Every structure is written in C-alpha cells, then in structure tokens.
XYZ file of C-alpha atoms in Angstrom:
629
model
C 135.392 77.189 140.817
C 138.194 77.402 138.225
C 139.809 74.245 139.596
C 136.771 72.004 139.067
C 138.435 70.457 135.991
C 141.182 69.125 138.226
C 138.813 66.531 139.667
C 138.699 64.943 136.200
C 142.264 65.757 135.194
C 144.109 64.045 138.063
C 142.729 60.516 137.483
C 143.191 61.042 133.735
C 146.869 61.911 134.297
C 147.141 58.858 136.554
C 145.759 56.693 133.750
C 148.279 58.081 131.230
C 151.251 57.558 133.549
C 150.195 54.033 134.510
C 149.355 53.051 130.924
C 152.714 54.366 129.704
C 154.665 52.701 132.512
C 152.810 49.358 132.517
C 155.295 46.635 133.534
C 158.173 49.050 134.091
C 156.636 50.649 137.163
C 157.262 49.081 140.609
C 154.136 48.141 142.549
C 154.711 50.811 145.142
C 154.981 53.564 142.518
C 151.924 52.311 140.626
C 149.960 52.202 143.891
C 150.941 55.766 144.777
C 149.990 57.058 141.318
C 146.764 55.063 141.163
C 145.425 55.843 144.625
C 147.098 59.247 144.896
C 145.505 60.642 141.716
C 141.984 59.718 142.940
C 142.875 61.088 146.393
C 143.782 64.436 144.812
C 140.549 64.325 142.834
C 138.617 63.716 146.075
C 140.422 66.598 147.734
C 139.514 69.069 144.999
C 135.973 67.687 144.969
C 135.810 68.514 148.677
C 137.185 72.025 148.071
C 134.682 72.551 145.234
C 131.872 71.356 147.524
C 132.828 73.709 150.364
C 133.112 76.595 147.903
C 129.747 75.686 146.368
C 127.982 75.710 149.747
C 129.697 78.927 150.874
C 128.502 80.697 147.730
C 124.885 79.848 148.410
C 124.668 76.572 146.494
C 124.295 78.411 143.196
C 124.981 76.239 140.138
C 128.123 77.142 138.202
C 129.632 76.038 134.908
C 133.226 75.907 133.690
C 133.659 75.973 129.929
C 136.928 74.411 128.789
C 136.592 74.284 124.999
C 134.105 73.547 122.224
C 134.126 69.847 121.439
C 132.851 70.062 117.854
C 130.546 72.245 115.790
C 128.038 70.896 113.276
C 125.417 73.410 112.195
C 123.567 74.623 115.289
C 124.981 71.778 117.389
C 128.152 72.795 119.194
C 128.523 70.867 122.471
C 131.419 71.916 124.598
C 133.680 70.337 127.166
C 131.812 72.244 129.885
C 131.559 71.128 133.509
C 128.423 71.897 135.490
C 128.341 71.871 139.289
C 125.064 71.858 141.138
C 123.709 69.900 144.092
C 123.128 66.671 142.159
C 126.514 66.651 140.401
C 128.185 67.549 143.738
C 126.520 64.550 145.392
C 127.649 62.232 142.606
C 131.150 63.722 142.476
C 131.593 63.294 146.215
C 130.338 59.687 146.069
C 132.555 58.756 143.105
C 135.751 60.316 144.428
C 135.196 59.618 148.143
C 134.129 55.983 147.940
C 136.402 55.519 144.920
C 139.435 56.694 146.876
C 138.737 54.230 149.710
C 138.357 51.388 147.200
C 141.618 52.400 145.479
C 143.418 52.255 148.819
C 141.971 48.812 149.543
C 142.930 47.672 146.030
C 146.616 48.526 146.681
C 146.477 45.810 149.350
C 144.181 43.356 147.581
C 146.013 43.383 144.207
C 149.485 43.144 145.686
C 151.579 40.591 143.815
C 149.208 40.424 140.830
C 150.596 40.439 137.319
C 150.086 43.759 135.460
C 149.490 45.663 138.699
C 149.899 49.008 136.901
C 147.512 47.941 134.134
C 144.795 47.370 136.706
C 145.161 50.804 138.258
C 145.326 52.482 134.823
C 141.858 51.083 134.060
C 140.659 52.036 137.544
C 141.811 55.655 137.098
C 140.304 55.922 133.610
C 137.002 54.682 135.011
C 136.912 57.367 137.692
C 137.755 60.047 135.108
C 134.984 58.801 132.818
C 132.445 58.654 135.639
C 133.276 62.223 136.679
C 132.851 63.354 133.110
C 129.458 61.667 133.063
C 128.170 63.413 136.197
C 129.783 66.828 135.601
C 129.048 67.227 131.876
C 126.602 70.081 131.236
C 125.315 68.546 127.980
C 124.057 65.134 126.994
C 126.797 64.662 124.388
C 129.519 64.983 127.038
C 127.469 62.811 129.405
C 127.290 60.181 126.669
C 131.083 60.296 126.222
C 131.560 59.538 129.934
C 128.771 56.943 129.676
C 130.689 55.088 126.964
C 133.960 55.524 128.838
C 132.682 53.724 131.960
C 131.285 50.993 129.708
C 134.726 50.501 128.119
C 136.476 50.457 131.516
C 133.908 48.006 132.844
C 134.747 45.644 129.950
C 138.487 45.971 130.587
C 138.201 45.432 134.339
C 135.708 42.527 134.230
C 138.041 40.799 131.792
C 141.183 41.678 133.750
C 141.955 37.965 134.289
C 141.571 37.382 130.536
C 143.687 34.211 130.618
C 140.567 32.404 131.820
C 138.108 32.182 128.873
C 135.019 32.462 131.110
C 136.205 35.879 132.327
C 136.588 37.093 128.746
C 133.058 35.875 127.979
C 131.726 37.712 131.039
C 133.397 40.933 129.870
C 131.978 40.563 126.369
C 128.530 39.854 127.797
C 128.613 42.956 129.993
C 129.877 45.086 127.098
C 127.261 43.742 124.680
C 124.227 43.998 126.989
C 125.069 47.503 128.164
C 125.669 48.558 124.540
C 122.061 47.619 123.812
C 121.011 50.139 126.452
C 123.430 52.660 125.024
C 121.741 52.448 121.610
C 118.417 53.354 123.256
C 120.105 56.280 125.022
C 121.559 57.484 121.706
C 118.066 57.357 120.161
C 116.829 59.433 123.088
C 119.520 62.035 122.393
C 118.423 62.251 118.756
C 114.797 62.734 119.831
C 115.755 65.370 122.393
C 117.782 67.355 119.880
C 114.991 67.108 117.351
C 112.451 68.513 119.837
C 114.589 70.954 121.802
C 117.260 72.028 119.307
C 119.898 71.589 122.018
C 121.561 68.944 124.180
C 122.224 71.287 127.100
C 120.824 69.535 130.131
C 119.731 72.636 132.028
C 117.840 73.991 128.989
C 116.154 70.674 128.297
C 115.046 70.253 131.919
C 113.758 73.842 132.130
C 111.781 73.772 128.856
C 110.477 70.189 128.874
C 107.006 71.108 130.216
C 106.459 73.525 127.340
C 108.179 71.602 124.530
C 106.727 68.149 125.282
C 102.990 67.788 125.581
C 101.816 65.668 128.493
C 101.494 61.994 127.512
C 102.152 62.775 123.842
C 103.729 60.030 121.755
C 107.016 61.953 121.414
C 107.169 62.518 125.187
C 106.514 58.833 125.859
C 109.084 57.634 123.321
C 111.769 60.062 124.546
C 111.256 59.124 128.203
C 111.124 55.396 127.356
C 114.381 55.536 125.362
C 116.076 57.426 128.225
C 114.933 54.828 130.738
C 115.995 51.858 128.607
C 119.420 53.477 128.299
C 119.517 53.816 132.079
C 118.306 50.230 132.528
C 121.318 48.886 130.643
C 123.859 50.508 132.926
C 121.855 49.894 136.087
C 121.018 46.239 135.356
C 117.257 46.455 135.324
C 115.042 43.893 133.585
C 115.306 43.169 130.677
C 118.994 44.239 130.558
C 120.045 42.790 133.934
C 121.762 39.546 132.928
C 125.299 40.952 132.785
C 125.686 42.070 136.393
C 126.086 38.699 138.151
C 128.611 37.470 135.556
C 130.550 40.718 135.967
C 131.810 39.325 139.297
C 134.520 37.660 137.207
C 136.619 40.789 137.733
C 138.762 41.416 140.833
C 136.732 42.194 143.957
C 137.684 45.926 144.098
C 136.189 46.187 140.593
C 132.912 44.818 141.956
C 133.032 47.348 144.783
C 133.740 50.371 142.599
C 131.920 49.727 139.337
C 129.169 47.302 140.173
C 128.115 48.610 143.577
C 129.130 52.198 144.227
C 129.321 54.086 140.926
C 128.655 52.818 137.389
C 125.429 50.949 138.113
C 124.022 54.099 139.736
C 124.540 56.095 136.536
C 121.051 55.131 135.377
C 119.487 56.471 138.591
C 121.465 59.684 138.137
C 120.281 60.042 134.519
C 116.620 59.552 135.372
C 116.847 62.009 138.295
C 118.741 64.566 136.225
C 116.172 64.444 133.386
C 113.162 64.319 135.741
C 111.127 66.934 133.905
C 111.270 64.895 130.670
C 110.000 61.820 132.511
C 107.213 63.765 134.221
C 105.759 64.551 130.796
C 105.164 60.787 130.400
C 103.392 59.473 133.541
C 102.927 56.136 131.788
C 106.679 55.713 131.565
C 107.076 56.763 135.209
C 104.757 53.943 136.212
C 106.646 51.542 133.949
C 109.917 52.543 135.656
C 108.505 51.709 139.087
C 107.068 48.405 137.866
C 110.395 47.469 136.276
C 112.246 48.302 139.480
C 109.794 46.248 141.581
C 110.011 43.193 139.301
C 113.816 43.442 139.212
C 114.170 43.594 142.979
C 111.888 40.575 143.347
C 113.709 38.473 140.727
C 117.098 39.428 142.181
C 115.909 38.626 145.717
C 114.846 35.088 144.778
C 118.104 34.589 142.839
C 120.246 35.661 145.823
C 118.524 33.128 148.094
C 120.286 30.122 146.552
C 123.617 31.416 145.246
C 126.766 29.857 146.641
C 129.354 32.378 145.329
C 129.816 35.150 147.884
C 130.196 37.819 145.214
C 127.184 36.667 143.182
C 125.010 36.935 146.293
C 126.139 40.540 146.694
C 125.695 41.179 142.937
C 122.058 40.134 143.067
C 121.569 42.226 146.196
C 122.939 45.207 144.222
C 120.426 44.533 141.454
C 117.690 44.393 144.051
C 118.662 47.705 145.703
C 118.831 49.380 142.318
C 115.257 48.204 141.830
C 114.264 50.157 144.949
C 115.961 53.284 143.570
C 114.094 53.046 140.270
C 110.863 52.364 142.126
C 111.463 55.664 143.942
C 112.239 57.546 140.712
C 109.047 56.219 139.120
C 107.041 57.379 142.164
C 108.609 60.862 141.877
C 110.503 60.343 145.155
C 113.788 61.392 143.530
C 115.467 62.591 146.709
C 114.663 59.344 148.553
C 116.097 57.344 145.650
C 119.237 59.446 145.496
C 119.826 59.230 149.249
C 119.476 55.448 149.031
C 121.940 55.529 146.153
C 124.468 57.264 148.433
C 123.915 55.003 151.406
C 123.998 51.949 149.143
C 127.411 53.059 147.913
C 128.654 53.001 151.531
C 127.288 49.677 152.704
C 127.681 47.782 149.433
C 131.290 48.929 148.999
C 131.805 47.752 152.602
C 130.294 44.350 151.833
C 132.223 43.843 148.607
C 135.562 44.900 150.103
C 134.891 42.739 153.147
C 134.088 39.807 150.854
C 137.416 40.424 149.126
C 139.182 40.156 152.435
C 137.237 36.958 153.218
C 138.238 35.525 149.839
C 141.913 36.182 150.515
C 141.602 34.849 154.053
C 140.316 31.579 152.592
C 142.963 31.325 149.870
C 140.829 32.789 147.009
C 137.867 30.572 147.782
C 134.508 32.161 146.831
C 132.054 29.356 147.661
C 130.497 30.238 150.997
C 129.965 26.572 151.840
C 133.712 25.984 151.584
C 134.415 28.726 154.157
C 132.999 28.723 157.676
C 134.180 29.489 161.221
C 135.497 32.965 160.412
C 133.889 34.576 163.483
C 136.454 32.934 165.741
C 139.370 33.953 163.466
C 138.581 37.537 162.482
C 135.999 39.456 164.504
C 136.781 42.701 162.666
C 135.566 41.214 159.381
C 132.514 39.865 161.157
C 131.735 43.371 162.477
C 132.103 44.831 158.972
C 129.868 42.161 157.451
C 127.301 42.533 160.240
C 127.130 46.310 159.792
C 127.010 46.094 155.980
C 124.505 43.239 156.062
C 122.392 45.075 158.622
C 122.295 48.156 156.404
C 121.368 45.979 153.419
C 118.516 44.407 155.410
C 117.565 47.859 156.774
C 117.871 47.001 160.466
C 116.043 49.905 162.145
C 117.771 52.936 163.576
C 121.275 51.433 163.970
C 122.001 51.162 160.209
C 121.802 53.778 157.466
C 119.900 51.429 155.172
C 116.831 51.757 157.366
C 116.617 55.510 156.878
C 117.024 55.388 153.097
C 115.123 52.241 152.050
C 112.119 52.812 154.243
C 111.789 56.371 152.943
C 111.358 54.883 149.455
C 108.739 52.397 150.625
C 106.870 55.101 152.497
C 106.805 57.334 149.396
C 105.590 54.477 147.205
C 102.818 53.743 149.733
C 101.715 57.397 149.600
C 101.682 57.275 145.814
C 99.616 54.098 146.084
C 96.824 55.931 147.863
C 96.112 57.774 144.590
C 97.169 55.123 142.054
C 96.431 51.498 142.968
C 99.389 50.113 141.040
C 101.827 51.761 143.422
C 100.092 50.107 146.365
C 100.914 46.725 144.793
C 104.474 47.922 144.226
C 104.768 48.867 147.917
C 103.955 45.286 148.920
C 106.384 43.996 146.283
C 109.081 46.108 147.935
C 108.109 44.752 151.355
C 108.427 41.162 150.063
C 111.802 42.135 148.631
C 112.892 43.383 152.068
C 111.737 40.057 153.561
C 113.912 38.120 151.073
C 116.845 40.464 151.635
C 116.878 39.682 155.358
C 116.821 35.934 154.695
C 119.683 35.785 152.198
C 121.748 38.296 154.147
C 121.525 36.227 157.308
C 122.257 33.048 155.331
C 125.434 34.607 153.927
C 126.738 35.830 157.267
C 125.804 32.678 159.171
C 127.413 30.241 156.747
C 130.620 32.263 156.336
C 131.177 33.161 159.994
C 129.461 30.443 161.976
C 129.387 27.470 159.619
C 131.785 24.566 159.821
C 135.322 25.588 158.810
C 136.085 23.816 155.533
C 139.113 25.832 154.360
C 142.131 26.779 156.488
C 142.172 30.444 157.503
C 145.016 32.695 156.340
C 145.887 35.688 158.517
C 145.356 39.058 156.789
C 146.552 42.404 158.017
C 147.558 45.904 156.944
C 146.225 49.425 157.414
C 145.293 49.608 153.702
C 143.054 46.604 154.371
C 141.290 47.613 157.568
C 141.383 51.420 157.168
C 138.887 51.718 154.274
C 136.677 49.055 155.852
C 136.563 50.917 159.154
C 135.580 54.210 157.507
C 132.880 52.523 155.352
C 131.607 50.670 158.415
C 131.038 53.944 160.263
C 129.317 55.428 157.197
C 127.007 52.383 157.074
C 125.724 52.843 160.617
C 122.874 55.084 161.721
C 125.475 57.785 162.441
C 125.517 58.579 158.715
C 121.954 59.860 159.055
C 123.572 63.237 159.746
C 124.192 63.362 155.979
C 120.451 63.382 155.235
C 119.929 67.094 155.907
C 122.856 68.388 153.816
C 122.001 65.996 150.966
C 118.393 67.255 151.019
C 119.586 70.873 151.032
C 121.904 70.509 148.058
C 119.283 68.549 146.064
C 116.739 71.264 146.802
C 119.270 73.778 145.511
C 119.608 71.695 142.348
C 115.795 71.895 141.968
C 115.399 68.149 142.272
C 111.737 67.968 143.391
C 111.076 66.868 146.963
C 108.335 64.314 147.534
C 105.314 66.030 149.013
C 103.349 63.994 151.551
C 99.803 65.229 152.242
C 99.344 65.915 155.953
C 96.482 63.453 156.098
C 98.710 60.644 154.897
C 101.760 61.266 157.135
C 100.607 58.892 159.856
C 99.744 56.217 157.324
C 103.143 56.596 155.654
C 104.976 56.060 158.937
C 102.807 53.019 159.625
C 103.718 51.652 156.183
C 107.407 52.191 156.924
C 107.132 50.397 160.262
C 105.223 47.574 158.577
C 108.105 47.175 156.133
C 110.573 47.165 159.056
C 108.512 44.536 160.882
C 108.384 42.246 157.874
C 112.120 42.714 157.256
C 112.773 41.699 160.903
C 110.434 38.743 160.381
C 112.609 37.743 157.440
C 115.631 37.928 159.723
C 113.826 35.663 162.228
C 112.967 33.211 159.442
C 116.633 33.216 158.393
C 117.685 32.414 161.930
C 115.241 29.528 162.155
C 116.107 28.085 158.756
C 119.905 28.297 158.880
C 120.758 28.304 162.576
C 118.250 25.756 163.881
C 116.642 23.866 161.019
C 119.329 23.738 158.372
C 119.106 19.957 158.071
C 115.423 20.341 157.071
C 116.422 22.941 154.476
C 118.994 20.563 152.973
C 116.450 17.744 152.965
C 113.933 19.887 151.105
C 116.618 20.932 148.639
C 117.123 17.281 147.734
C 113.471 16.730 146.816
C 112.380 17.178 143.208
C 110.344 20.273 144.087
C 113.151 21.831 146.149
C 115.800 21.085 143.525
C 113.584 22.495 140.758
C 112.845 25.705 142.625
C 116.514 26.107 143.562
C 117.565 25.632 139.944
C 115.070 28.217 138.728
C 116.195 30.739 141.334
C 119.879 29.939 140.838
C 119.498 30.827 137.147
C 117.564 34.024 138.028
C 114.317 32.730 136.517
C 115.980 31.650 133.268
C 116.557 34.977 131.558
C 119.965 33.864 130.294
C 118.489 30.672 128.803
C 115.679 32.657 127.186
C 118.045 35.223 125.672
C 120.271 32.416 124.474
C 117.361 30.928 122.469
C 115.843 34.216 121.282
C 118.985 36.251 120.558
C 122.282 34.394 120.822
C 121.564 31.266 118.769
C 119.870 33.129 115.890
C 122.760 35.592 115.857
C 125.334 32.763 115.760
C 123.397 31.081 112.936
C 123.291 34.342 110.992
C 127.012 34.839 111.619
C 127.693 31.331 110.329
C 125.702 31.977 107.181
C 127.291 35.361 106.546
C 130.695 33.914 107.368
C 130.406 31.847 104.203
C 129.871 35.055 102.229
C 126.630 34.208 100.354
C 126.598 37.580 98.574
C 130.014 36.996 97.023
C 128.956 33.429 96.237
C 125.906 34.719 94.371
C 127.950 37.139 92.279
C 130.401 34.353 91.421
C 127.605 32.630 89.485
C 128.083 35.083 86.597
C 131.811 34.463 86.020
C 131.167 30.746 86.473
C 128.567 30.874 83.660
C 130.931 32.812 81.403
C 133.753 30.428 82.167
C 131.474 27.418 81.519
C 130.285 28.935 78.237
C 133.868 29.576 77.222
C 134.846 26.009 78.029
C 131.906 24.648 76.013
C 132.466 26.791 72.936
C 136.213 26.180 73.044
C 135.598 22.459 73.141
C 133.650 22.751 69.869
C 136.672 24.180 68.010
C 137.815 20.756 66.699
C 138.986 21.685 63.138
C 136.682 19.028 61.645
C 134.819 20.252 58.500
C 132.168 17.540 58.926
C 131.315 18.692 62.502
C 131.159 22.348 61.463
C 128.778 21.525 58.570
C 126.482 19.401 60.799
C 126.467 22.162 63.444
C 125.455 24.778 60.888
C 122.691 22.465 59.599
C 121.416 21.854 63.135
C 121.457 25.573 63.862
C 119.568 26.380 60.686
C 116.963 23.749 61.491
C 116.548 25.069 65.085
C 116.164 28.649 63.801
C 113.514 27.615 61.257
C 111.658 25.627 63.950
C 111.560 28.672 66.250
C 110.212 30.889 63.438
C 107.464 28.365 62.661
C 106.443 28.141 66.334
C 106.304 31.941 66.593
C 104.205 32.132 63.441
C 101.731 29.516 64.710
C 101.438 31.130 68.156
C 100.937 34.543 66.542
C 97.890 33.265 64.578
C-alpha cells in the first residue's frame, strides 16, 4: 500500500502545474494535465482497492511525516485506508474523473481554462486528504481545502458581481459550520487526549458516558460542522446560490463529493454519536425537515440547476435521516448512488444549457426530445433514479432502504415513525418536480433555437453515469456492504418480526412516489393551463413565492444576522474607539488654546485675574468649612 499517497499527489501536482502555467498553457495541454492527473489518481485508487480486498480488507495506514508537535499533540500526515475511506476514495476519483473529462468539453473556449482546472485538481486533492486522513486534524485540513476550492469555483465567473456574492455566501455559511467542527475537535482532544480517528471511535463508549452533557455537546458540534458542508437546516442557504459556478462545478462539488463530506464525518464518528441518542434523533429530524423544505422549494424553481440543487439538498436529508436512525450503511450506499445519478443530471443539464445557448430557464427551452434523444435518455434515467422508480433505477434500492430502516426504528420510537412519513411525502414531491423538469425541457414548446452538440468527451461520461444510475448498479450493493462491514461500520439490524412490515413500508413509499409521478403527469401534461391559472391567483402566487424563496430562510437571516452585522461594521468603520481616545488630546489642545489666549501682556488683566482667583479660592474654602460643620 506504499503508493496510496499517489492518489493525493497526482491531483496536487496537476494543480501546481496548472497554477504555474495559467494563461501560458494551451487548452489541450491544460485539459490533459487536469483530467489526466485525476485519471492517474483514480487508477491508483483502483489498484489500492484491489490490493485492499486481496489482503482480506484489513485496514492499513501510511505515515508520511509528522505535521507538527505541541506537547502530547503530534498529528501526522498519515493516510488510513479501510472500507469507508476506500468507498469515498473510489467515489471521489471515479466520478471526479468522469466530470473532469466532461469539463474539458464544457469549458472549451472559456477564459482562464487552466485556472479552472487548477482549482478542480486542488479540490480533488483536498477531498482525498479529508477522507484518507487518519486523524481529525488532517481531516480538518482537507475540510478547509474543499471549502476554499468551493469558494474559488463558485466565483469562477467573478466578473459578474452576483457570482462573487454567491461565492462569499457559500464561504461564510460553511465557515460557520467549520467553527462548530473546530469546537468539536477541541472537546474530543480534551476528553480523549488524541485526535486519531480510530482511537476515538474505539474508546468513545468508555470515555463518554451515555447521554452525558459532554457527549451531547461533542456530538452536536460534530453534526453542526457536518450540516454546514452538507447544506442541512439551518446552514442550507448557500447551496442553491452556489449554482453560479460552471455546471461541472455543480456536478463535482455540490452533488457528488463535497456536500457528502458531512455524511462521511457522521458515519466515521458513529460511536461518538451513539453516546448521545438525543443528538441522533435531532440529526434525523433535521434531515427530514431539510428534505421537506427543499422538496417544496424545487417545485416552483425555473432555473434548471437550482431545481437540481434543491433536489441535492433533499437527498442529503435522506442520508442524514439514515445516519440518525443508525442505518449508516443504507445512508452511505445512497450517498454513492446519489453521486452517480446526480452527477448524470448535472452534467446532462450542462449539455442542455449549451444546446440552448447558455439558457438556464426551463420555460425558455422546450422541444428537446425531438432534437436530442440521448440527452432525454440521460435525463430520464437520472430523473428516474432521483424519483426512485422501482427496480429499473438504482435510486429505488438505496432510498427505499433508508425509509425501511426509519420505519423499523419508528416501531420503537414514535418520532421516527413520523419521520418515515415525512420521507414518503418528500418522495411524492420529488416525483412531481422531477417530471415537471423533464416534461417542460423535453416536451414543452420550443422557445430557444437548438444548437447541435457532439463529442466523445460529452457523451462518454454521460453514458457511463447513465449505466451506473440504472438498476444494474445494484451489483455494487454486496461489495459496498462487505467493505463497510470490514470497516466496522455497524449494519442496521432488522428484527425478524418486523421484516415483513419493513418491506411493506418500502412498497408504500414506492407507491406514493409513483402516485407523485402520476400527479405530475396530470398537472403538467394534461392540466397545465389550470396550474398556470392557479398560479395567477393571490393564494397561488403567495404559495409559489414562499416556496421559491425556500420558506424565507434567506430573508430571515438577512434580518437577524446580515443587517445587524452591516450596521456594526458601519459603526466600527468610523473607529469609535480611536474617536474616544482623541477626546483627551482635544481637551489638552483646547486648554492650551485657552491659556495661551490669556497671555495678553496687560498688567491690568493679570491683576484682575489674580483677584478673581483669590476670591474663588476663598469661596471654595468657606463652602468646605460650612459643609464640614
């Protein structure tokens, strides 16, 4: 396993070469370096995975050097490979490589082509550091690295002020979560005396007392850190605006990799969370509320990428609902399948955007089915997986496993039963907005001329992702389960008496999701005029406005946080502290001016001043004497 470091090193070298070359590198060379470095990383990840399985799936570490030493704290640059990190490494490099290939086609002709791929490569290197680091300090370094790259890539078109604001918003909101994660690291080191992940996970049941205040606070801080990266309420507002970046950015960072870092963190630190059942329940509730809010928001969006962004937020809610119900393996498998079908949908949307001359409003598209049936097939497969169409799409096998596990948990704890039905409602909404998106884009009236698109770097990645989004990818379930078992990620145990009920719950969810699809067909294929008429009523317009703004979280945060901050910045900008200290020299200067003005050279004025002073002094002495008696 001595070559494990190469998976991180190759994209890092690609970043250095592209950053150094910048505008001097031809597009073809920059594309080869950018995609090739991630391709080599994926190759060595595959070799490492094969070697790992052949050696009995035993966890291994590769120590490179000691990062720093401060007392007893000496975290190292040490890479750790087990089943969970192998799953994440394969997802990051495999899906990342396909997105890089697509990006060489999508970004062709863009200014600063090499700059884009330098950020892309640095992101992959940071993400790999996050998932392979054997200690929380190294994980946090990768965590901050992906946050920085997210900021740079969202604001790639920085000439447009709105894109810069979106990048700042993403950076700021996710930094809030990072502060919580940093607090969690302090608490963990205080309690465990180490930041080594394996040691913390192994000793958590003995170090942290069940439901103790320190266990609750540590788990809560960890989750809030994860919520920032994974766009969960209350730190979800950045994700939709992050669509300001190029579409491959949305596919890589905001669908397939970075936003899943929170799910990875919670699954990796499962034993810490299990010492705080209250926090586990809070995680599931947060995921359920997030998926519901995101589902309603996606129903009325008109930007093709924002619809997919809210669907990402919704699917992440399912993953966190699984983590909170202790169904870690179901959540992680959905994380993997989501990477496949959401990358497919985002890349397909990028192709659609180029086909319609960079138009992103779905109601200005239309008629694409007759012009490009390949894109329709990709969207239909990806959308079907998103809506969990049974048996023929991979989304069915992963999402319904989550809902089934939550239902089982609900038989013991009533709250989880409510969360199961929340997830079912979310599936119903998903089917509606997914059908709406596909119907309007592919079967609606053509409002923008179609531009022919072609190239193997365009259709090749889409074809591979399309296959991985079908039910054929179910063959991955067994090996994923095996390597997660080897990583000691707990499997969800279903009591034999509840197995039949669990399957019934899964089929109920499928039936309601299909009912949502039927409702979508009725509303948008047959009764769309009635939908538009309702949207023009005061009630319809009001509901649409609330959903379009994702229930007003941005407006609320603007009032509660942004405006007070700007007011404070305005006050501090005038430097009141310096102004206060300037009172003293002003008094001295004023006294000097006054006393200087009395130096007239007139003997008469001096004599009268002395007489007045003597009189004042005597008056003060008399007053003191009287008061004293």
